[in-house]
Short mmCIF file of C-alpha atoms and ligand atoms in Angstrom, two decimals:
data_model
loop_
_atom_site.label_atom_id
_atom_site.label_comp_id
_atom_site.label_asym_id
_atom_site.label_seq_id
_atom_site.Cartn_x
_atom_site.Cartn_y
_atom_site.Cartn_z
CA GLN A 1 183.04 29.68 -17.22
CA GLN A 2 184.11 32.77 -15.28
CA ARG A 3 182.26 31.50 -12.23
CA GLY A 4 183.35 27.90 -12.77
CA TRP A 5 185.76 28.15 -9.87
CA PHE A 6 182.92 29.22 -7.60
CA SER A 7 180.94 26.08 -8.35
CA ARG A 8 184.08 24.02 -7.69
CA LEU A 9 184.48 25.80 -4.36
CA ARG A 10 180.82 25.24 -3.62
CA ALA A 11 181.09 21.57 -4.58
CA GLY A 12 184.21 21.21 -2.44
CA LEU A 13 182.55 22.71 0.60
CA ALA A 14 179.20 21.05 -0.01
CA LYS A 15 179.66 18.15 2.37
CA THR A 16 180.50 20.46 5.24
CA GLY A 17 177.82 22.93 4.25
CA THR A 18 175.14 20.27 4.08
CA SER A 19 175.75 19.08 7.61
CA ILE A 20 175.63 22.66 8.94
CA LYS A 21 172.55 23.53 6.88
CA HIS A 22 170.89 20.34 8.05
CA VAL A 23 170.79 21.80 11.56
CA PHE A 24 168.37 24.50 10.39
CA VAL A 25 165.92 22.20 8.65
CA SER A 26 162.57 21.76 10.35
CA HIS A 27 163.91 22.67 13.71
CA LYS A 28 162.66 24.79 16.52
CA VAL A 29 165.01 27.42 17.83
CA ASP A 30 165.90 25.70 21.06
CA GLU A 31 168.83 24.30 23.03
CA ALA A 32 168.94 21.18 20.85
CA LEU A 33 169.50 23.34 17.78
CA PHE A 34 172.39 25.15 19.46
CA GLU A 35 173.95 21.84 20.43
CA GLN A 36 173.65 20.43 16.93
CA LEU A 37 175.06 23.64 15.50
CA GLU A 38 178.04 23.38 17.84
CA ASP A 39 178.72 19.79 16.74
CA ALA A 40 178.38 20.67 13.06
CA LEU A 41 180.79 23.63 13.34
CA LEU A 42 183.37 21.55 15.19
CA LEU A 43 183.09 18.81 12.56
CA ALA A 44 183.66 21.47 9.91
CA ASP A 45 187.10 22.27 11.40
CA VAL A 46 185.93 25.63 12.74
CA GLY A 47 187.70 24.84 16.01
CA VAL A 48 186.63 25.54 19.58
CA PRO A 49 187.30 29.29 19.96
CA ALA A 50 185.58 30.30 16.71
CA THR A 51 182.69 27.89 17.36
CA LEU A 52 182.11 29.40 20.80
CA ARG A 53 182.23 32.89 19.36
CA ILE A 54 179.63 31.99 16.75
CA LEU A 55 177.39 30.28 19.30
CA ASN A 56 177.57 33.21 21.70
CA ALA A 57 176.61 35.60 18.92
CA VAL A 58 173.76 33.32 17.86
CA ARG A 59 172.36 32.97 21.38
CA GLU A 60 172.59 36.71 21.94
CA ARG A 61 170.86 37.68 18.73
CA VAL A 62 168.20 35.00 19.07
CA LYS A 63 167.34 36.44 22.46
CA LYS A 64 167.57 40.10 21.54
CA GLU A 65 165.72 39.82 18.25
CA ARG A 66 163.33 37.12 19.48
CA ILE A 67 164.23 34.89 16.54
CA GLU A 68 161.91 31.90 16.23
CA ASP A 69 162.72 30.78 12.70
CA ALA A 70 165.70 28.46 12.28
CA GLN A 71 166.42 29.87 8.81
CA GLN A 72 167.01 33.23 10.48
CA VAL A 73 169.51 31.56 12.79
CA LYS A 74 171.35 30.42 9.69
CA GLN A 75 171.61 34.04 8.57
CA VAL A 76 173.08 34.96 11.96
CA VAL A 77 175.66 32.18 11.57
CA LYS A 78 176.53 33.48 8.12
CA ASP A 79 176.90 37.05 9.40
CA GLU A 80 179.16 35.93 12.20
CA LEU A 81 181.31 33.73 9.93
CA ILE A 82 181.75 36.63 7.52
CA ALA A 83 182.76 38.91 10.40
CA ILE A 84 185.32 36.34 11.52
CA LEU A 85 186.74 35.79 8.02
CA GLU A 86 186.80 39.37 6.73
CA PRO A 87 190.10 40.26 8.45
CA LEU A 88 191.78 37.61 6.25
CA GLU A 89 190.91 39.46 3.04
CA LYS A 90 193.89 41.27 1.57
CA GLU A 91 195.23 41.76 -1.90
CA LEU A 92 198.84 41.00 -2.65
CA ASP A 93 200.38 44.37 -3.51
CA VAL A 94 202.62 43.50 -6.44
CA SER A 95 203.59 47.11 -7.12
CA ALA A 96 204.93 47.77 -3.62
CA HIS A 97 208.53 47.00 -4.65
CA LYS A 98 210.55 46.29 -7.77
CA PRO A 99 211.49 43.57 -7.80
CA LEU A 100 208.94 42.27 -5.34
CA VAL A 101 210.55 39.28 -3.67
CA LEU A 102 208.21 36.49 -2.57
CA MET A 103 209.42 33.54 -0.56
CA VAL A 104 207.13 30.53 -0.62
CA ALA A 105 207.23 27.84 2.05
CA GLY A 106 205.16 24.84 3.05
CA VAL A 107 205.17 21.17 3.90
CA ASN A 108 205.53 18.57 1.14
CA GLY A 109 202.31 17.93 -0.68
CA ALA A 110 200.61 21.15 0.42
CA GLY A 111 200.47 22.34 -3.18
CA LYS A 112 203.48 24.62 -3.17
CA THR A 113 204.75 23.88 -6.68
CA THR A 114 201.25 23.94 -8.15
CA SER A 115 200.49 27.23 -6.41
CA ILE A 116 203.72 28.84 -7.64
CA GLY A 117 202.73 27.84 -11.17
CA LYS A 118 199.27 29.30 -10.74
CA LEU A 119 200.61 32.47 -9.15
CA THR A 120 203.14 32.94 -11.95
CA HIS A 121 200.37 32.54 -14.49
CA HIS A 122 198.18 35.01 -12.60
CA LEU A 123 200.96 37.62 -12.43
CA GLN A 124 201.94 37.13 -16.09
CA ALA A 125 198.32 37.63 -17.06
CA SER A 126 198.45 41.06 -15.43
CA GLY A 127 201.59 41.92 -17.38
CA ARG A 128 204.28 41.27 -14.76
CA SER A 129 207.66 39.77 -15.54
CA ILE A 130 208.81 37.00 -13.25
CA VAL A 131 211.93 35.12 -12.22
CA LEU A 132 211.59 31.86 -10.35
CA ALA A 133 214.25 30.77 -7.89
CA ALA A 134 214.46 26.98 -7.60
CA GLY A 135 215.18 27.02 -3.89
CA ASP A 136 214.14 23.41 -3.43
CA THR A 137 217.65 22.07 -3.80
CA PHE A 138 216.85 18.86 -1.95
CA ARG A 139 214.92 17.21 -4.69
CA ALA A 140 216.48 17.26 -8.14
CA ALA A 141 213.07 16.35 -9.48
CA ALA A 142 211.58 19.50 -8.00
CA ARG A 143 214.23 21.62 -9.68
CA GLU A 144 213.65 19.92 -13.02
CA GLN A 145 209.89 20.22 -12.64
CA LEU A 146 210.23 23.96 -12.13
CA ALA A 147 212.70 24.29 -15.03
CA VAL A 148 210.40 22.48 -17.46
CA TRP A 149 207.47 24.46 -16.24
CA GLY A 150 209.39 27.75 -16.60
CA GLU A 151 210.45 26.95 -20.13
CA ARG A 152 206.93 26.12 -21.16
CA ASN A 153 205.66 29.41 -19.77
CA GLY A 154 208.52 31.65 -20.84
CA VAL A 155 209.71 32.30 -17.32
CA THR A 156 213.37 32.35 -16.34
CA VAL A 157 214.18 29.83 -13.64
CA ILE A 158 217.36 30.32 -11.63
CA ALA A 159 218.72 27.00 -10.40
CA GLN A 160 222.00 25.51 -9.26
CA GLU A 161 223.15 21.97 -9.77
CA SER A 162 223.93 21.47 -6.15
CA GLY A 163 223.89 23.38 -3.05
CA ASP A 164 222.59 26.20 -1.16
CA PRO A 165 219.02 27.47 -1.54
CA ALA A 166 220.06 30.84 -0.12
CA ALA A 167 222.62 31.23 -2.93
CA VAL A 168 219.98 30.41 -5.55
CA VAL A 169 217.68 33.05 -4.14
CA PHE A 170 220.54 35.58 -4.01
CA ASP A 171 221.30 34.94 -7.71
CA ALA A 172 217.65 35.21 -8.66
CA ILE A 173 217.30 38.58 -6.96
CA ALA A 174 220.50 39.87 -8.60
CA SER A 175 219.30 38.66 -11.98
CA ALA A 176 215.89 40.31 -11.48
CA GLN A 177 217.52 43.60 -10.58
CA ALA A 178 219.82 43.48 -13.61
CA LYS A 179 216.96 42.68 -15.97
CA HIS A 180 214.33 44.94 -14.36
CA ILE A 181 212.05 42.03 -13.59
CA ASP A 182 208.92 42.78 -11.54
CA VAL A 183 208.64 39.75 -9.27
CA VAL A 184 210.95 37.09 -7.86
CA ILE A 185 209.21 33.97 -6.58
CA ALA A 186 211.50 31.86 -4.46
CA ASP A 187 210.49 28.24 -4.03
CA THR A 188 211.84 26.47 -0.95
CA ALA A 189 212.07 22.80 -0.05
CA GLY A 190 209.02 21.30 1.61
CA ARG A 191 209.61 20.88 5.31
CA LEU A 192 207.86 20.04 8.52
CA PRO A 193 207.92 22.61 11.30
CA THR A 194 209.49 19.93 13.50
CA GLN A 195 212.54 19.70 11.23
CA LEU A 196 214.48 22.35 13.05
CA HIS A 197 217.52 22.35 10.79
CA LEU A 198 215.25 22.97 7.83
CA MET A 199 213.51 25.81 9.62
CA ASP A 200 216.98 27.28 10.21
CA GLU A 201 217.68 26.94 6.51
CA LEU A 202 214.51 28.92 5.80
CA LYS A 203 215.73 31.66 8.13
CA LYS A 204 219.00 31.69 6.25
CA VAL A 205 217.25 32.06 2.89
CA LYS A 206 215.41 35.03 4.37
CA ARG A 207 218.63 36.61 5.71
CA VAL A 208 220.46 36.19 2.43
CA ALA A 209 217.54 37.59 0.41
CA ASN A 210 217.79 40.66 2.60
CA LYS A 211 221.50 40.93 1.84
CA ALA A 212 220.78 40.78 -1.89
CA LEU A 213 218.12 43.47 -1.60
CA ASP A 214 217.38 45.58 1.41
CA GLY A 215 213.83 44.86 2.61
CA ALA A 216 213.56 41.51 0.80
CA PRO A 217 211.85 39.12 1.05
CA HIS A 218 208.85 41.45 1.01
CA GLU A 219 206.38 38.62 1.28
CA ILE A 220 206.75 35.28 3.04
CA ILE A 221 203.87 33.07 2.02
CA LEU A 222 202.92 29.73 3.50
CA VAL A 223 201.09 27.31 1.23
CA LEU A 224 198.65 25.47 3.45
CA ASP A 225 196.64 22.37 2.62
CA GLY A 226 193.07 23.35 3.56
CA SER A 227 192.23 19.76 4.44
CA MET A 228 194.76 19.58 7.27
CA GLY A 229 192.15 20.43 9.91
CA GLN A 230 193.38 21.80 13.20
CA ASN A 231 196.91 20.73 12.27
CA ALA A 232 196.96 23.76 10.00
CA LEU A 233 197.03 26.05 13.04
CA MET A 234 200.21 24.41 14.31
CA GLN A 235 201.85 24.75 10.92
CA VAL A 236 200.98 28.42 10.65
CA LYS A 237 202.23 29.07 14.17
CA ALA A 238 205.54 27.29 13.60
CA PHE A 239 206.32 28.96 10.28
CA ASP A 240 205.14 32.35 11.52
CA GLU A 241 207.33 32.18 14.59
CA ALA A 242 210.33 31.01 12.56
CA VAL A 243 210.24 33.47 9.66
CA GLY A 244 207.25 35.78 10.09
CA LEU A 245 204.51 35.04 7.58
CA THR A 246 202.93 37.86 5.58
CA GLY A 247 200.33 35.76 3.82
CA LEU A 248 198.79 32.37 3.10
CA ILE A 249 197.66 30.42 0.08
CA VAL A 250 195.10 27.85 1.22
CA THR A 251 194.81 24.98 -1.26
CA LYS A 252 192.42 22.15 -2.07
CA LEU A 253 189.25 23.98 -1.06
CA ASP A 254 187.59 22.36 -4.08
CA GLY A 255 188.25 18.90 -2.72
CA SER A 256 188.77 17.35 0.64
CA ALA A 257 188.94 20.50 2.76
CA LYS A 258 186.05 21.19 5.09
CA GLY A 259 186.55 24.93 4.89
CA GLY A 260 185.97 25.75 8.54
CA VAL A 261 189.70 25.83 9.18
CA LEU A 262 189.81 29.36 7.78
CA ALA A 263 187.60 30.53 10.66
CA ALA A 264 189.83 28.68 13.11
CA LEU A 265 192.86 30.43 11.60
CA ALA A 266 191.21 33.84 11.65
CA VAL A 267 190.57 33.81 15.40
CA ASP A 268 194.01 32.34 16.12
CA ARG A 269 196.25 34.79 14.30
CA VAL A 270 195.34 37.10 11.48
CA ILE A 271 197.53 36.29 8.50
CA PRO A 272 195.97 37.39 5.22
CA VAL A 273 194.80 34.76 2.78
CA TYR A 274 196.10 36.14 -0.50
CA PHE A 275 194.71 33.29 -2.55
CA ILE A 276 192.73 30.08 -2.31
CA GLY A 277 193.36 27.01 -4.45
CA VAL A 278 190.21 25.63 -6.04
CA GLY A 279 191.59 23.00 -8.42
CA GLU A 280 194.69 21.57 -10.04
CA GLY A 281 194.60 23.72 -13.17
CA VAL A 282 196.67 26.83 -13.72
CA HIS A 283 193.59 29.06 -13.48
CA ASP A 284 192.40 27.59 -10.21
CA LEU A 285 193.74 30.28 -7.96
CA GLN A 286 191.34 32.89 -6.61
CA THR A 287 191.53 35.85 -4.30
CA PHE A 288 189.81 35.22 -1.00
CA ASP A 289 186.49 36.92 -0.39
CA ALA A 290 184.86 36.17 2.95
CA ARG A 291 181.31 36.72 1.74
CA GLU A 292 181.76 34.56 -1.36
CA PHE A 293 183.35 31.87 0.75
CA VAL A 294 180.50 31.79 3.26
CA ASP A 295 177.94 31.82 0.43
CA ALA A 296 179.68 28.83 -1.13
CA LEU A 297 179.61 27.08 2.21
CA LEU A 298 176.07 27.77 3.37
CA ASP A 299 173.86 28.78 0.41
P1 GDP B 301 204.15 20.47 -3.09
O1 GDP B 301 204.80 19.20 -2.62
O2 GDP B 301 203.76 21.33 -1.94
O3 GDP B 301 204.93 21.22 -4.11
O4 GDP B 301 202.76 20.02 -3.73
P2 GDP B 301 202.29 19.95 -5.25
O5 GDP B 301 202.19 21.32 -5.83
O6 GDP B 301 203.11 18.95 -5.97
O7 GDP B 301 200.79 19.43 -5.05
C1 GDP B 301 200.46 18.21 -4.43
C2 GDP B 301 199.17 17.68 -5.05
O8 GDP B 301 198.08 18.52 -4.70
C3 GDP B 301 199.20 17.64 -6.57
O9 GDP B 301 198.55 16.49 -7.00
C4 GDP B 301 198.40 18.89 -6.96
O10 GDP B 301 197.79 18.76 -8.21
C5 GDP B 301 197.39 18.95 -5.86
N1 GDP B 301 196.86 20.31 -5.62
C6 GDP B 301 197.55 21.43 -5.35
N2 GDP B 301 196.71 22.46 -5.15
C7 GDP B 301 195.45 22.00 -5.32
C8 GDP B 301 194.12 22.58 -5.24
O11 GDP B 301 193.91 23.77 -4.96
N3 GDP B 301 193.08 21.73 -5.48
C9 GDP B 301 193.25 20.41 -5.77
N4 GDP B 301 192.17 19.68 -5.97
N5 GDP B 301 194.46 19.84 -5.83
C10 GDP B 301 195.55 20.62 -5.61
#
């Protein structure tokens, strides 16, 4: 049961993994293998720069170590993928501040609300107290969803009937300080990076959080749908340039995601992946481990 999430991750990545692994089956180590490997990596959302890096490493080691067995090439690919992904490993340091203020952003449907629920559960399980700020003031349903969820899980949710997400976040931080709460998680409305006025609103939430508590928000986390393909890079870039991301939660790696996008992200800009989403349940949030991830993909 403990490793159940790993089999879900493995199952999610299986389709991608199979087409990469297929390249190494009954194949000579020749130019045709390299070409097929390139195609398979690109299809897996690895992206051009990371694919070229992997292929260069493979060619170099094949030559240097006189590799003639395709299964050994697979090991080289695994080594290189792990080296690319390892910089993304980082643990969220919950003890760094009290209260620790987390701001969570993302486009609609990325899994933001689900991930906040999972994260709250995860932090509660390690004995932390939490206040949620219902910063998604656009959708009344979102506010209600969070309120119901908070009640069920014994978590205070700060919300306002109408108005300003920045004010909600300000109140939540003040409340957390007064009640000696460990963590504030501020939800924000889903938005597209192209919606400039909404990106400005996000900047305002950040500014006001800093007014409520010097240094806050300490973490600005983007929830990213892992099945977005190369589009994910544009999202990360836009949010990072607007508010400065400190971490990512990459969702849906149990389902439609091809997985390679993490490698594409890692060579583009290194923003730590604090967690990966591997299901819809409250337990389906896992810390990111490059080696585990590559094993799930290619073993
Ligand atoms: P939001 O609009 O960003 O708040 O997105 P939601 O949290 O409402 O999630 C959108 C859909 O994605 C819901 O059906 C979730 O159950 C689903 N979802 C979120 N995270 C994951 C995940 O890691 N795996 C799977 N399979 N589904 C997920």
